[in-house]
Each structure stands twice: as structure tokens, then as C-alpha cells.
Amino acid sequence: MKRSSSLHSPTFSPLYRQIKELIMGNLESGEWGPGDPIPSESELASRFGVSQGTVRKAIDEMAAENLLVRQQGKGTFVATHKDPGSAFRFLRLVPNDGVLRVSRSIPLECWRAKAGPDVARTLALEPGAPITIVRRLLKLGDEPVVFDEIYLSSELFPDLSLEVLGTGESLYGLFEARYGVCMVRADERLRAVSADRVSADLLQVAEGSPLLLVERVTFTFGQRPVEWRRGFYSTRNHHYRNQLG
Amino acid sequence: MKRSSSLHSPTFSPLYRQIKELIMGNLESGEWGPGDPIPSESELASRFGVSQGTVRKAIDEMAAENLLVRQQGKGTFVATHKDPGSAFRFLRLVPNDGVLRVSRSIPLECWRAKAGPDVARTLALEPGAPITIVRRLLKLGDEPVVFDEIYLSSELFPDLSLEVLGTGESLYGLFEARYGVCMVRADERLRAVSADRVSADLLQVAEGSPLLLVERVTFTFGQRPVEWRRGFYSTRNHHYRNQLG
DNA sequence: TATCTTATGTCTTATATATGATATTTATAA
DNA sequence: TTATAAATATCATATATAAGACATAAGATA
């Protein structure tokens, strides 16, 4: 293993980061799928021709980014949305009273369309490319709290349909299991808006009442955008929780 | 340096974390103030009787939490809100068009009161303890975008007044410089609400139009809550940005 | 059979050492 | 005096080594 550029070069990246990229490559290619254990640190060290400590530092960073999960005495595993612990990693909505409730995803509609200019741009597709649009309702306990409209490339999620979506399972768990697309990072933009007729009915609030609009672009490995989502959150009995460090 | 409990004990914490706590102690006590350099890694190592690598790991964690800032070749410094880079670390509101604008804090009111049960609870004060309440408007460019109501312990911020607040400077920069209270972490709860008369007027929106309500509890070292804040955000031309990892 | 012990492989923590990069200070030379 | 060069202190990166902790599987014992 040699560094790919001079130490003085602006494109210099330290050895552990190059190792990280190699490991990332194996995740992207699907060689190590979600939930799988990756080889041991020393195994990777000898495979890449670096010391175990260097591999460790690479894995440390990836674990901090929730791409890998360390388990002492067992090994290091590729993060998965099927894991109950990280199943709702991206849902920041919590009930005001703090009481946990069962969550249920209720698919409402699912149809095909052609990407308009805005969808094409955010998903890095050609304008006019085939996309699939999903509408679904998320319930926490008995209360409907989120109405989502989700835009996906039909090429990545070929046979997506209401039947496939079923009822209940975590969406990202499904995407991962069925299409091998692992959601890794997301950018969200939050606004306060007035409920239109459709959202108001679904969320059982008065038309015109304030809702939290959450626009999310979700990325898989390599900063590749694969999902665009507009969610209307009812914040009557819930709130969006955020920690600033 | 010895570990404070057996390796098997549930309260076990590794050596580097104990060192971290010691360093934290020096920050809490104000021995090393914001902006100051802390002693070098090897200096700390010999002072605490551990190896330099252990100190490094402690500092690494604190740098990741934005408590310390490393600067290669210079030293490691206590993070400060005066630093232009991290001046608005806690403000997640960005304009939709992405164009940066100058921000200005405009204090409106500042008065004393006694802590009600809710304020007392969130700020860990005795009910009835003296508190100071500040109302201020935040402008980005010429547009008013945030109307804040801020609750502080009068004991911690003794002579806070409209004059002291002045105009323009970052609030947390002021708190740090004048009162030695360094804001380190914050928990936020977001909701969509309807603008009341006061907020609507100040933010130049129609009464009843949707606003983003951001409730924030801000902590200083040692998880100690020192500020409670309710902010009404206008999301007409701005949005609250969040990254999910 | 059921339970306990041991072995093994893994991650975790800790230490020591060395080289490189960067910013500052000091010494030297023009 | 000024400009350059060398020394120094710092963090950054990489390697090697070791002992501890944890989980599992295999074997030994009651």
C-alpha cells in the first residue's frame, strides 16, 4: 500500500483513509452485504499490506458514521436497517410524552411516472427517466403522524408495488433486503407549512393547520442520491428531536 | 493513574475516558478558558502519568464533540463561540437560495422574573429562583427570520440587560466572554405552529401562518442546563437544515 | 444428559516508538 | 535592518506489541 499522491499535494489523503475507501468499495460492490461480518482487522491488515492499527482507524471512522457496527468478541458487521436497534435511525419524530409506541407503515399508492426536472436533478437521473412514486402513511400507535411522498428510480427499484410494500415493515429494511440498496446518509430540510386537504384528512387534522414539512434526500454509498421524499409531519402530539453538538 | 473500578464492574471506564474527564474538569473550572491553548499532549501525558497516545485518544473524542479544536503545528485549543468559524454552530437555519447573508441579533426586551415550575425543571433551578428573560429578533440580511424568547438563571448571568446585549454580537459569544459560560451542547424540539399576533408582526408574516417552533435546552460542561429558549422561525425563504448519518 | 471448563478468535485498551507536516522562534548572513 | 535558514515544538500518521474482555464452540466432568 502506497499513498496515491505526494504528502504536499492538495489531494493527499492519509493511509488509513485510503484503506477506508477500499473498504467502502467492498460495501458499494455488495461484496459484504448488510448484516454480514467483515474480515477481522488483522485479516484486512495483511490483505491491504498495512498494520492492524491503520485498519482500526479506518474502521473507527466508519463505525462513527454508522456504516459498520463493532461487536466486541464477535466481529465487525455491516450496518443494516433490519437490525431493530437501527431500524428507525432516520426517523426523528418522538412523542411528546416520551412513551414508545409501535410504528406501522401503511402504503397508500404506488405508481410510475417520468422524472421531472427537479426530481431528475436531486436523484441525478436523466430528465424523463422512469421513476416510481409511493405515498404512505406512518402511524405511531393509533395516531397517523407522517404522510410521505417518496420518489425513487424505477431502475433501482424495479418491481416496487403496493403488494411488495406490504404493510408494516420498515421501508429502508425492504429496500435493503429486496433491492440491495443501503441507505447510509440523508439531508433534510424542514419547513412549517399549512396542511392541504389531502394531508389534513390523512393526518386527521384541520385543513390549514400547521404541519412540519420534511424534505429528505437519502444517499447510498459514494454520496449517490437514491431517494427523494417529502413528508408532512403532524406535530400535535409529537416533535422532531435534534441534538446539536 | 489507576482505573477507578475493576474491569468487571459496570461502572468501569477506560483510562482514556478518565483522562477525558480530568481534562473536562479543567474546562469546567475555567482553568483553560475558551480560545486558550491547552498543554501539549506529551505535557498532559506526563502530568497525568499516562502515555501520549492515551491523552491523544481523550483529546480526539473531545475534538469530535467540538469541545477542543486541533491545529496542526500550533496546538490544541478550547473551542470558542468568538471564533468566526463556529460562531453560529447552533443555528441550523439557512436561506433557500443558499446565498450567505450577514446576521444581526436585535435585542427587544430584557426583564427579571421568578422561575415557574417548568423553567425551574428544565434549568435545574429552585422554583421561584430569579431568572432573566430576553426577547430578541434575528435578522439574516434585511429579513427577520427568528423571534427568540430566552430564559436564563439570573445568578449565572447577573447584570444582563438590553445595554449589555448591545446589538449584533453573537449571544453565545457574549455569554462566554462576559459570564464565562460556554455553551457546549443543545437539545432541540421542533414543531409547526401558527403564528400569534406578536410573532407574526415581528417576523412580518400573516397572523396564523405556519412557523417553525424550536425549543432548545442548551448545556454547558457536565450536562448542566443553562439556557432554555423558544424560537419562532420563519420558513418562508429559509429552512432548517439537518444531516442524518 | 446437563453443566462446567477451556481454547480460540475477535474487538478493546494501553504503551512505545518513529517519521512526517506545520507553525513559530531563533540564529545567521547579506 | 532585513531576509533567509536552522532549530524547535506541536500535532498527524504509521507501526509494533501486549494484556484484557467478550462470545462462541469444543471438550471434560459430574
Coordinates of C-alpha atoms (C1' of nucleotides) in Angstrom, one line a residue:
Chain A
M1 CA 0.0 0.0 0.0
K2 CA 1.4 3.3 -1.1
R3 CA 0.0 6.7 -0.9
S4 CA -1.6 7.8 -4.1
S5 CA -0.1 11.3 -4.1
S6 CA 2.7 13.3 -2.5
L7 CA 2.3 14.5 1.0
H8 CA 2.4 18.0 -0.2
S9 CA -0.2 17.5 -2.8
P10 CA -3.6 19.0 -2.1
T11 CA -5.2 15.7 -2.9
F12 CA -3.2 13.9 -0.2
S13 CA -5.1 11.6 2.0
P14 CA -3.5 9.6 4.8
L15 CA -3.1 5.8 4.6
Y16 CA -6.0 5.0 6.9
R17 CA -8.3 7.0 4.7
Q18 CA -7.2 5.2 1.6
I19 CA -7.9 1.9 3.5
K20 CA -11.3 3.3 4.4
E21 CA -12.0 3.9 0.7
L22 CA -11.1 0.4 -0.1
I23 CA -13.4 -1.0 2.5
M24 CA -16.1 1.4 1.2
G25 CA -15.6 -0.1 -2.2
N26 CA -16.3 -3.6 -0.9
L27 CA -19.5 -2.2 0.7
E28 CA -20.6 -0.5 -2.5
S29 CA -19.9 -3.6 -4.7
G30 CA -22.1 -5.5 -2.3
E31 CA -19.3 -8.0 -1.6
W32 CA -20.0 -7.5 2.1
G33 CA -23.8 -7.1 2.4
P34 CA -25.8 -5.6 5.2
G35 CA -25.6 -7.6 8.3
D36 CA -22.6 -9.6 7.2
P37 CA -19.4 -9.7 9.2
I38 CA -16.4 -8.1 7.6
P39 CA -13.0 -9.8 7.9
S40 CA -11.1 -9.3 11.1
E41 CA -8.8 -6.3 11.5
S42 CA -5.6 -8.4 11.2
E43 CA -7.0 -10.2 8.1
L44 CA -7.7 -6.9 6.4
A45 CA -4.3 -5.6 7.6
S46 CA -2.4 -8.3 5.8
R47 CA -4.7 -8.2 2.8
F48 CA -4.0 -4.5 2.3
G49 CA -0.4 -4.7 3.4
V50 CA -0.7 -2.2 6.3
S51 CA -0.7 -2.6 10.0
Q52 CA -3.7 -3.6 12.1
G53 CA -3.8 -0.1 13.8
T54 CA -4.3 1.6 10.5
V55 CA -7.2 -0.7 9.6
R56 CA -8.6 0.0 13.0
K57 CA -8.5 3.7 12.5
A58 CA -10.4 3.3 9.2
I59 CA -13.0 1.1 10.8
D60 CA -13.3 3.6 13.7
E61 CA -14.3 6.3 11.3
M62 CA -16.8 4.1 9.5
A63 CA -18.3 2.9 12.8
A64 CA -18.7 6.6 13.8
E65 CA -20.6 7.1 10.6
N66 CA -22.9 4.1 11.3
L67 CA -21.6 2.3 8.3
L68 CA -20.2 -0.5 10.4
V69 CA -21.1 -1.8 13.8
R70 CA -18.4 -3.2 16.1
Q71 CA -19.3 -6.0 18.5
Q72 CA -16.6 -6.9 21.0
G73 CA -15.6 -10.5 20.9
K74 CA -17.7 -11.2 17.8
G75 CA -16.5 -9.1 14.9
T76 CA -17.4 -6.0 12.9
F77 CA -20.6 -6.0 10.9
V78 CA -22.0 -4.1 8.0
A79 CA -24.8 -1.9 9.4
T80 CA -28.3 -2.9 8.4
H81 CA -31.8 -1.3 8.7
K82 CA -33.2 -4.8 9.5
D83 CA -31.4 -4.6 12.9
P84 CA -34.1 -3.4 15.3
G85 CA -31.7 -1.1 17.0
S86 CA -31.1 1.0 13.9
A87 CA -34.4 0.3 12.2
F88 CA -35.7 3.9 12.6
R89 CA -32.3 5.6 12.6
F90 CA -33.6 8.3 10.2
L91 CA -36.9 9.0 11.9
R92 CA -36.5 11.8 14.4
L93 CA -40.1 12.1 15.4
V94 CA -40.8 11.2 19.0
P95 CA -44.0 11.5 21.1
N96 CA -44.2 14.5 23.5
D97 CA -44.9 12.2 26.4
G98 CA -41.9 10.0 25.6
V99 CA -43.9 6.8 25.7
L100 CA -42.8 4.4 23.0
R101 CA -45.4 3.1 20.6
V102 CA -45.4 0.6 17.8
S103 CA -44.9 2.1 14.4
R104 CA -46.7 1.0 11.3
S105 CA -46.1 1.9 7.7
I106 CA -49.2 1.9 5.6
P107 CA -48.6 2.1 1.8
L108 CA -51.4 4.1 0.1
E109 CA -50.5 4.4 -3.5
C110 CA -47.7 3.4 -5.8
W111 CA -47.3 4.4 -9.4
R112 CA -44.9 5.0 -12.3
A113 CA -44.0 8.3 -13.8
K114 CA -41.3 10.2 -15.7
A115 CA -38.8 12.3 -13.8
G116 CA -39.4 16.0 -14.0
P117 CA -36.5 18.4 -14.0
D118 CA -36.4 18.7 -10.2
V119 CA -36.6 15.0 -9.4
A120 CA -34.1 14.3 -12.1
R121 CA -31.7 16.8 -10.6
T122 CA -32.0 15.6 -7.0
L123 CA -31.7 12.0 -7.9
A124 CA -29.0 12.5 -10.6
L125 CA -31.2 11.0 -13.3
E126 CA -31.8 11.9 -16.9
P127 CA -35.0 14.1 -17.2
G128 CA -37.8 11.8 -18.3
A129 CA -36.2 8.7 -16.7
P130 CA -38.7 6.2 -15.2
I131 CA -39.4 6.8 -11.6
T132 CA -41.7 5.2 -9.0
I133 CA -43.8 7.3 -6.6
V134 CA -45.0 6.0 -3.4
R135 CA -47.4 7.5 -0.9
R136 CA -47.6 6.1 2.5
L137 CA -48.8 6.9 6.0
L138 CA -46.8 6.3 9.1
K139 CA -48.7 5.6 12.3
L140 CA -47.3 5.6 15.8
G141 CA -49.7 3.7 17.9
D142 CA -53.1 4.5 16.6
E143 CA -52.2 8.0 15.5
P144 CA -51.3 8.9 11.9
V145 CA -48.3 11.2 12.2
V146 CA -46.4 11.2 8.9
F147 CA -47.7 11.4 5.3
D148 CA -44.8 10.7 2.9
E149 CA -44.5 11.0 -0.8
I150 CA -41.4 9.2 -2.0
Y151 CA -39.6 9.4 -5.3
L152 CA -37.4 6.5 -6.5
S153 CA -35.6 5.5 -9.6
S154 CA -37.6 2.6 -11.2
E155 CA -34.3 1.2 -12.4
L156 CA -33.0 0.7 -8.9
F157 CA -36.3 -0.5 -7.5
P158 CA -37.8 -2.4 -10.5
D159 CA -40.8 -4.2 -9.3
L160 CA -41.8 -2.0 -6.5
S161 CA -45.6 -2.0 -5.9
L162 CA -48.2 -1.8 -3.2
E163 CA -48.0 -5.6 -2.8
V164 CA -44.3 -5.5 -2.4
L165 CA -44.5 -2.7 0.1
G166 CA -46.9 -4.8 2.1
T167 CA -47.8 -3.4 5.4
G168 CA -45.8 -2.7 8.5
E169 CA -42.1 -3.4 7.6
S170 CA -39.5 -0.6 7.6
L171 CA -39.1 0.8 4.2
Y172 CA -35.4 1.0 4.3
G173 CA -35.2 -2.5 5.6
L174 CA -37.2 -3.6 2.5
F175 CA -35.1 -1.5 0.1
E176 CA -32.0 -3.1 1.5
A177 CA -33.3 -6.7 1.6
R178 CA -35.1 -6.7 -1.8
Y179 CA -33.0 -4.3 -3.9
G180 CA -29.7 -4.3 -2.1
V181 CA -29.8 -0.5 -1.8
C182 CA -28.5 0.5 1.6
M183 CA -29.5 4.0 2.8
V184 CA -26.5 5.5 4.5
R185 CA -26.9 9.2 4.9
A186 CA -29.7 11.8 4.5
D187 CA -30.0 15.5 4.1
E188 CA -33.2 17.0 5.5
R189 CA -34.8 20.4 5.0
L190 CA -37.5 21.4 7.4
R191 CA -40.2 24.0 7.0
A192 CA -43.5 24.8 8.6
V193 CA -46.5 24.7 6.1
S194 CA -50.3 24.7 6.2
A195 CA -52.0 21.4 5.7
D196 CA -53.7 20.9 2.4
R197 CA -56.9 18.9 2.1
V198 CA -55.2 15.6 1.4
S199 CA -52.6 15.7 4.2
A200 CA -55.2 17.1 6.6
D201 CA -57.5 14.2 6.0
L202 CA -54.9 11.6 6.3
L203 CA -53.3 13.0 9.4
Q204 CA -56.7 13.8 10.9
V205 CA -56.0 17.5 11.5
A206 CA -57.9 20.5 10.3
E207 CA -57.2 21.8 6.9
G208 CA -54.8 24.7 7.1
S209 CA -53.4 23.7 10.4
P210 CA -49.6 23.9 10.7
L211 CA -47.5 20.8 9.7
L212 CA -43.8 20.2 9.6
L213 CA -42.7 19.6 6.0
V214 CA -39.5 17.5 5.9
E215 CA -37.8 17.1 2.5
R216 CA -35.2 14.4 2.5
V217 CA -32.6 13.3 0.1
T218 CA -31.2 10.0 1.0
F219 CA -27.8 8.7 -0.2
T220 CA -26.3 5.3 -0.5
F221 CA -22.6 4.6 -0.7
G222 CA -20.5 7.1 -2.6
Q223 CA -22.7 10.1 -2.0
R224 CA -25.1 8.7 -4.5
P225 CA -28.7 10.0 -4.1
V226 CA -31.3 7.3 -4.4
E227 CA -34.4 8.6 -2.7
W228 CA -36.3 11.9 -2.5
R229 CA -39.0 12.2 0.0
R230 CA -41.4 14.9 1.1
G231 CA -43.0 14.1 4.5
F232 CA -45.7 16.0 6.3
Y233 CA -45.3 15.5 10.0
S234 CA -48.1 16.1 12.4
T235 CA -46.6 17.8 15.5
R236 CA -49.7 17.9 17.7
N237 CA -48.5 15.1 20.0
H238 CA -45.1 14.6 18.6
H239 CA -42.0 16.6 17.9
Y240 CA -38.9 16.4 15.8
R241 CA -35.9 15.9 18.0
N242 CA -32.4 17.1 17.2
Q243 CA -29.2 17.2 19.1
L244 CA -26.6 19.9 18.4
G245 CA -23.1 19.2 19.4
Chain B
M1 CA -3.1 6.9 37.0
K2 CA -5.2 3.9 38.1
R3 CA -8.6 2.9 36.9
S4 CA -11.2 3.8 39.5
S5 CA -13.0 0.5 39.4
S6 CA -12.5 -3.1 38.4
L7 CA -12.6 -4.1 34.8
H8 CA -15.6 -6.2 35.6
S9 CA -17.5 -3.5 37.3
P10 CA -20.4 -2.0 35.5
T11 CA -19.0 1.5 36.2
F12 CA -15.7 0.7 34.5
S13 CA -14.4 3.4 32.2
P14 CA -11.3 3.0 30.2
L15 CA -8.2 5.0 31.1
Y16 CA -8.5 7.5 28.2
R17 CA -12.0 8.3 29.3
Q18 CA -10.9 9.0 32.8
I19 CA -8.3 11.4 31.3
K20 CA -11.0 13.0 29.3
E21 CA -13.0 13.6 32.5
L22 CA -9.9 15.2 34.0
I23 CA -9.5 17.5 31.0
M24 CA -13.2 18.3 31.2
G25 CA -12.7 19.3 34.8
N26 CA -10.1 21.8 33.8
L27 CA -12.5 23.2 31.2
E28 CA -15.4 23.4 33.7
S29 CA -13.2 25.1 36.3
G30 CA -12.3 27.6 33.7
E31 CA -8.6 26.9 34.2
W32 CA -8.3 26.7 30.5
G33 CA -10.7 29.3 29.0
P34 CA -12.3 29.4 25.6
G35 CA -9.7 30.2 22.9
D36 CA -6.8 29.2 25.2
P37 CA -4.3 26.6 24.1
I38 CA -4.2 23.5 26.4
P39 CA -0.9 21.9 27.3
S40 CA 0.7 19.7 24.7
E41 CA -0.2 16.0 24.5
S42 CA 3.1 14.9 26.0
E43 CA 2.9 17.6 28.7
L44 CA -0.5 16.2 29.7
A45 CA 0.7 12.7 29.4
S46 CA 3.5 13.2 32.0
R47 CA 1.2 15.3 34.2
F48 CA -1.4 12.5 34.3
G49 CA 1.1 9.7 34.3
V50 CA -0.2 8.0 31.2
S51 CA 1.2 7.7 27.7
Q52 CA 0.8 10.3 25.0
G53 CA -1.4 8.0 22.9
T54 CA -3.9 7.8 25.7
V55 CA -4.1 11.5 26.0
R56 CA -4.5 11.7 22.3
K57 CA -7.5 9.4 22.3
A58 CA -9.1 11.6 25.0
I59 CA -8.5 14.7 23.0
D60 CA -9.7 13.0 19.9
E61 CA -13.1 12.4 21.4
M62 CA -13.3 16.0 22.7
A63 CA -12.4 17.4 19.4
A64 CA -15.1 15.2 17.8
E65 CA -17.6 16.8 20.2
N66 CA -16.3 20.3 19.3
L67 CA -15.1 21.0 22.8
L68 CA -11.5 21.3 21.6
V69 CA -10.0 22.3 18.2
R70 CA -6.8 20.9 17.0
Q71 CA -4.4 22.9 14.9
Q72 CA -1.5 21.1 13.4
G73 CA 1.8 22.5 14.3
K74 CA 0.3 25.0 16.7
G75 CA -1.5 23.2 19.5
T76 CA -4.9 22.2 20.7
F77 CA -7.3 25.0 21.8
V78 CA -10.5 25.3 23.8
A79 CA -13.4 25.9 21.4
T80 CA -14.9 29.3 21.5
H81 CA -18.0 30.9 20.1
K82 CA -16.0 34.0 19.3
D83 CA -14.2 32.1 16.6
P84 CA -15.9 33.1 13.3
G85 CA -15.8 29.6 12.1
S86 CA -18.0 28.2 15.0
A87 CA -19.9 31.4 15.8
F88 CA -23.3 30.1 14.6
R89 CA -22.6 26.5 15.3
F90 CA -26.1 26.1 16.8
L91 CA -28.1 27.9 14.1
R92 CA -29.4 25.5 11.5
L93 CA -31.5 27.9 9.6
V94 CA -30.2 28.6 6.1
P95 CA -31.7 30.5 3.2
N96 CA -33.4 28.5 0.5
D97 CA -31.2 30.1 -2.2
G98 CA -28.0 29.3 -0.4
V99 CA -26.7 32.9 -0.6
L100 CA -24.9 33.9 2.6
R101 CA -26.2 37.0 4.4
V102 CA -24.9 38.9 7.4
S103 CA -26.8 38.0 10.5
R104 CA -27.8 40.5 13.2
S105 CA -29.2 39.9 16.6
I106 CA -31.6 42.6 17.8
P107 CA -32.5 42.5 21.5
L108 CA -36.0 43.7 22.1
E109 CA -36.7 43.2 25.8
C110 CA -34.9 42.0 28.9
W111 CA -36.5 41.6 32.3
R112 CA -36.3 39.7 35.5
A113 CA -38.8 37.2 36.8
K114 CA -39.2 34.2 39.1
A115 CA -38.8 30.7 37.7
G116 CA -42.1 28.9 37.2
P117 CA -42.2 25.1 37.7
D118 CA -41.4 24.3 34.0
V119 CA -38.4 26.7 33.7
A120 CA -37.1 25.6 37.1
R121 CA -37.2 22.0 36.0
T122 CA -35.5 22.5 32.6
L123 CA -32.8 24.7 34.1
A124 CA -32.4 22.6 37.3
L125 CA -33.2 25.6 39.5
E126 CA -35.4 26.0 42.6
P127 CA -38.9 27.1 41.7
G128 CA -39.1 30.8 42.3
A129 CA -35.3 31.3 41.6
P130 CA -34.5 34.6 39.9
I131 CA -34.4 34.3 36.2
T132 CA -33.8 36.7 33.3
I133 CA -35.9 36.7 30.2
V134 CA -34.7 38.0 26.9
R135 CA -36.6 38.6 23.7
R136 CA -34.7 39.2 20.6
L137 CA -35.1 39.2 16.9
L138 CA -32.6 37.6 14.5
K139 CA -32.2 39.1 11.0
L140 CA -30.5 37.4 8.1
G141 CA -29.8 40.2 5.7
D142 CA -32.8 42.5 5.9
E143 CA -35.3 39.8 6.7
P144 CA -36.4 39.0 10.2
V145 CA -36.3 35.2 10.5
V146 CA -36.2 34.2 14.1
F147 CA -38.0 35.5 17.2
D148 CA -36.5 34.1 20.4
E149 CA -37.6 34.1 24.0
I150 CA -34.7 33.1 26.2
Y151 CA -34.7 32.0 29.8
L152 CA -31.6 32.3 31.9
S153 CA -30.6 32.0 35.5
S154 CA -30.0 35.5 36.9
E155 CA -27.4 34.1 39.1
L156 CA -25.3 32.9 36.2
F157 CA -25.9 36.0 34.1
P158 CA -26.1 38.7 36.8
D159 CA -26.1 42.0 35.1
L160 CA -27.6 41.0 31.8
S161 CA -29.6 43.9 30.3
L162 CA -30.5 45.4 27.0
E163 CA -27.4 47.6 27.1
V164 CA -25.2 44.6 27.7
L165 CA -26.8 42.7 24.9
G166 CA -26.0 45.6 22.6
T167 CA -26.7 44.9 19.0
G168 CA -25.3 42.5 16.6
E169 CA -22.9 40.3 18.5
S170 CA -23.4 36.6 18.8
L171 CA -25.3 35.8 22.0
Y172 CA -23.2 32.8 22.9
G173 CA -20.0 34.8 22.3
L174 CA -21.2 37.3 24.8
F175 CA -22.2 34.7 27.4
E176 CA -18.8 33.2 27.1
A177 CA -16.8 36.4 27.2
R178 CA -18.8 38.2 29.9
Y179 CA -20.0 35.4 32.1
G180 CA -17.6 32.6 31.4
V181 CA -20.5 30.3 30.5
C182 CA -19.6 28.2 27.5
M183 CA -22.4 26.6 25.5
V184 CA -21.4 23.1 24.6
R185 CA -24.4 21.1 23.5
A186 CA -28.1 21.6 22.9
D187 CA -31.2 19.6 22.6
E188 CA -33.9 20.9 20.2
R189 CA -37.5 20.0 19.8
L190 CA -39.2 21.2 16.6
R191 CA -42.9 21.7 16.0
A192 CA -45.0 23.5 13.4
V193 CA -47.3 26.1 15.0
S194 CA -49.5 29.0 13.9
A195 CA -48.1 32.5 14.3
D196 CA -49.6 34.5 17.1
R197 CA -50.0 38.2 16.8
V198 CA -46.7 39.2 18.3
S199 CA -44.5 36.8 16.3
A200 CA -46.4 37.5 13.1
D201 CA -45.8 41.2 13.4
L202 CA -42.1 40.8 14.3
L203 CA -41.4 38.3 11.5
Q204 CA -43.6 40.2 9.0
V205 CA -45.9 37.3 8.2
A206 CA -49.6 37.0 8.4
E207 CA -51.1 36.1 11.7
G208 CA -51.9 32.4 11.8
S209 CA -49.4 31.5 9.1
P210 CA -47.2 28.4 9.9
L211 CA -44.0 28.9 11.8
L212 CA -41.4 26.5 13.0
L213 CA -41.2 26.4 16.8
V214 CA -37.8 25.4 18.1
E215 CA -37.5 24.7 21.8
R216 CA -33.9 24.5 22.8
V217 CA -32.2 23.5 26.1
T218 CA -28.5 24.4 26.0
F219 CA -25.9 22.8 28.2
T220 CA -22.5 23.8 29.4
F221 CA -19.9 21.4 30.7
G222 CA -21.1 18.5 32.8
Q223 CA -24.5 18.2 31.2
R224 CA -25.5 21.3 33.1
P225 CA -28.5 23.1 31.5
V226 CA -28.0 26.8 31.4
E227 CA -30.4 28.2 28.8
W228 CA -33.9 27.5 27.7
R229 CA -35.1 29.0 24.5
R230 CA -38.2 29.1 22.4
G231 CA -37.7 30.3 18.9
F232 CA -40.2 31.0 16.2
Y233 CA -38.6 30.5 12.8
S234 CA -40.0 31.9 9.7
T235 CA -39.5 29.3 6.9
R236 CA -40.8 31.3 4.0
N237 CA -37.3 31.9 2.5
H238 CA -35.3 29.7 4.8
H239 CA -35.3 26.2 6.0
Y240 CA -33.9 24.2 8.9
R241 CA -31.1 22.0 7.7
N242 CA -30.3 18.7 9.2
Q243 CA -27.9 15.9 8.3
L244 CA -28.7 12.4 9.4
G245 CA -25.8 10.0 9.5
Chain C
dT1 C1' -27.8 -35.6 29.7
dA2 C1' -26.5 -31.4 31.6
dT3 C1' -23.1 -28.4 33.3
dC4 C1' -18.7 -26.5 33.7
dT5 C1' -14.1 -25.6 31.8
dT6 C1' -11.0 -24.5 28.2
dA7 C1' -9.5 -22.8 23.8
dT8 C1' -9.8 -19.7 20.2
dG9 C1' -10.8 -15.6 17.7
dT10 C1' -12.4 -11.2 18.0
dC11 C1' -12.5 -6.4 19.5
dT12 C1' -10.7 -3.0 23.3
dT13 C1' -7.4 -0.6 25.6
dA14 C1' -2.7 0.8 26.6
dT15 C1' 2.1 1.7 25.7
dA16 C1' 6.3 2.7 23.0
dT17 C1' 8.5 4.4 19.0
dA18 C1' 9.4 6.7 14.8
dT19 C1' 8.7 9.7 10.8
dG20 C1' 6.2 13.5 8.6
dA21 C1' 3.9 18.1 8.4
dT22 C1' 3.3 22.6 10.1
dA23 C1' 3.9 26.9 12.6
dT24 C1' 6.9 29.6 15.5
dT25 C1' 11.1 31.1 17.2
dT26 C1' 15.9 31.8 17.0
dA27 C1' 20.2 32.4 14.8
dT28 C1' 22.7 33.7 10.9
dA29 C1' 24.0 36.1 6.8
dA30 C1' 23.5 39.7 3.4
Chain D
dT1 C1' 17.8 46.1 9.1
dT2 C1' 16.1 42.7 6.5
dA3 C1' 15.9 38.2 4.6
dT4 C1' 17.0 33.6 4.9
dA5 C1' 18.0 29.4 7.2
dA6 C1' 18.0 26.4 11.1
dA7 C1' 16.2 24.7 15.3
dT8 C1' 12.2 23.6 18.0
dA9 C1' 7.6 22.4 19.4
dT10 C1' 3.5 20.8 18.1
dC11 C1' 0.1 17.7 16.1
dA12 C1' -0.5 13.8 12.4
dT13 C1' 0.3 9.4 10.9
dA14 C1' 2.0 4.6 11.0
dT15 C1' 3.8 0.5 13.1
dA16 C1' 4.6 -2.9 16.7
dT17 C1' 3.4 -5.1 20.9
dA18 C1' 0.8 -6.7 24.7
dA19 C1' -2.8 -7.7 28.1
dG20 C1' -7.7 -7.6 28.9
dA21 C1' -12.7 -8.5 27.7
dC22 C1' -16.2 -10.9 25.3
dA23 C1' -18.6 -14.5 22.7
dT24 C1' -18.7 -18.9 20.8
dA25 C1' -17.5 -23.6 20.3
dA26 C1' -15.4 -27.7 21.7
dG27 C1' -14.2 -30.7 25.2
dA28 C1' -14.3 -32.5 30.0
dT29 C1' -16.7 -33.7 34.1
dA30 C1' -20.5 -34.9 37.2

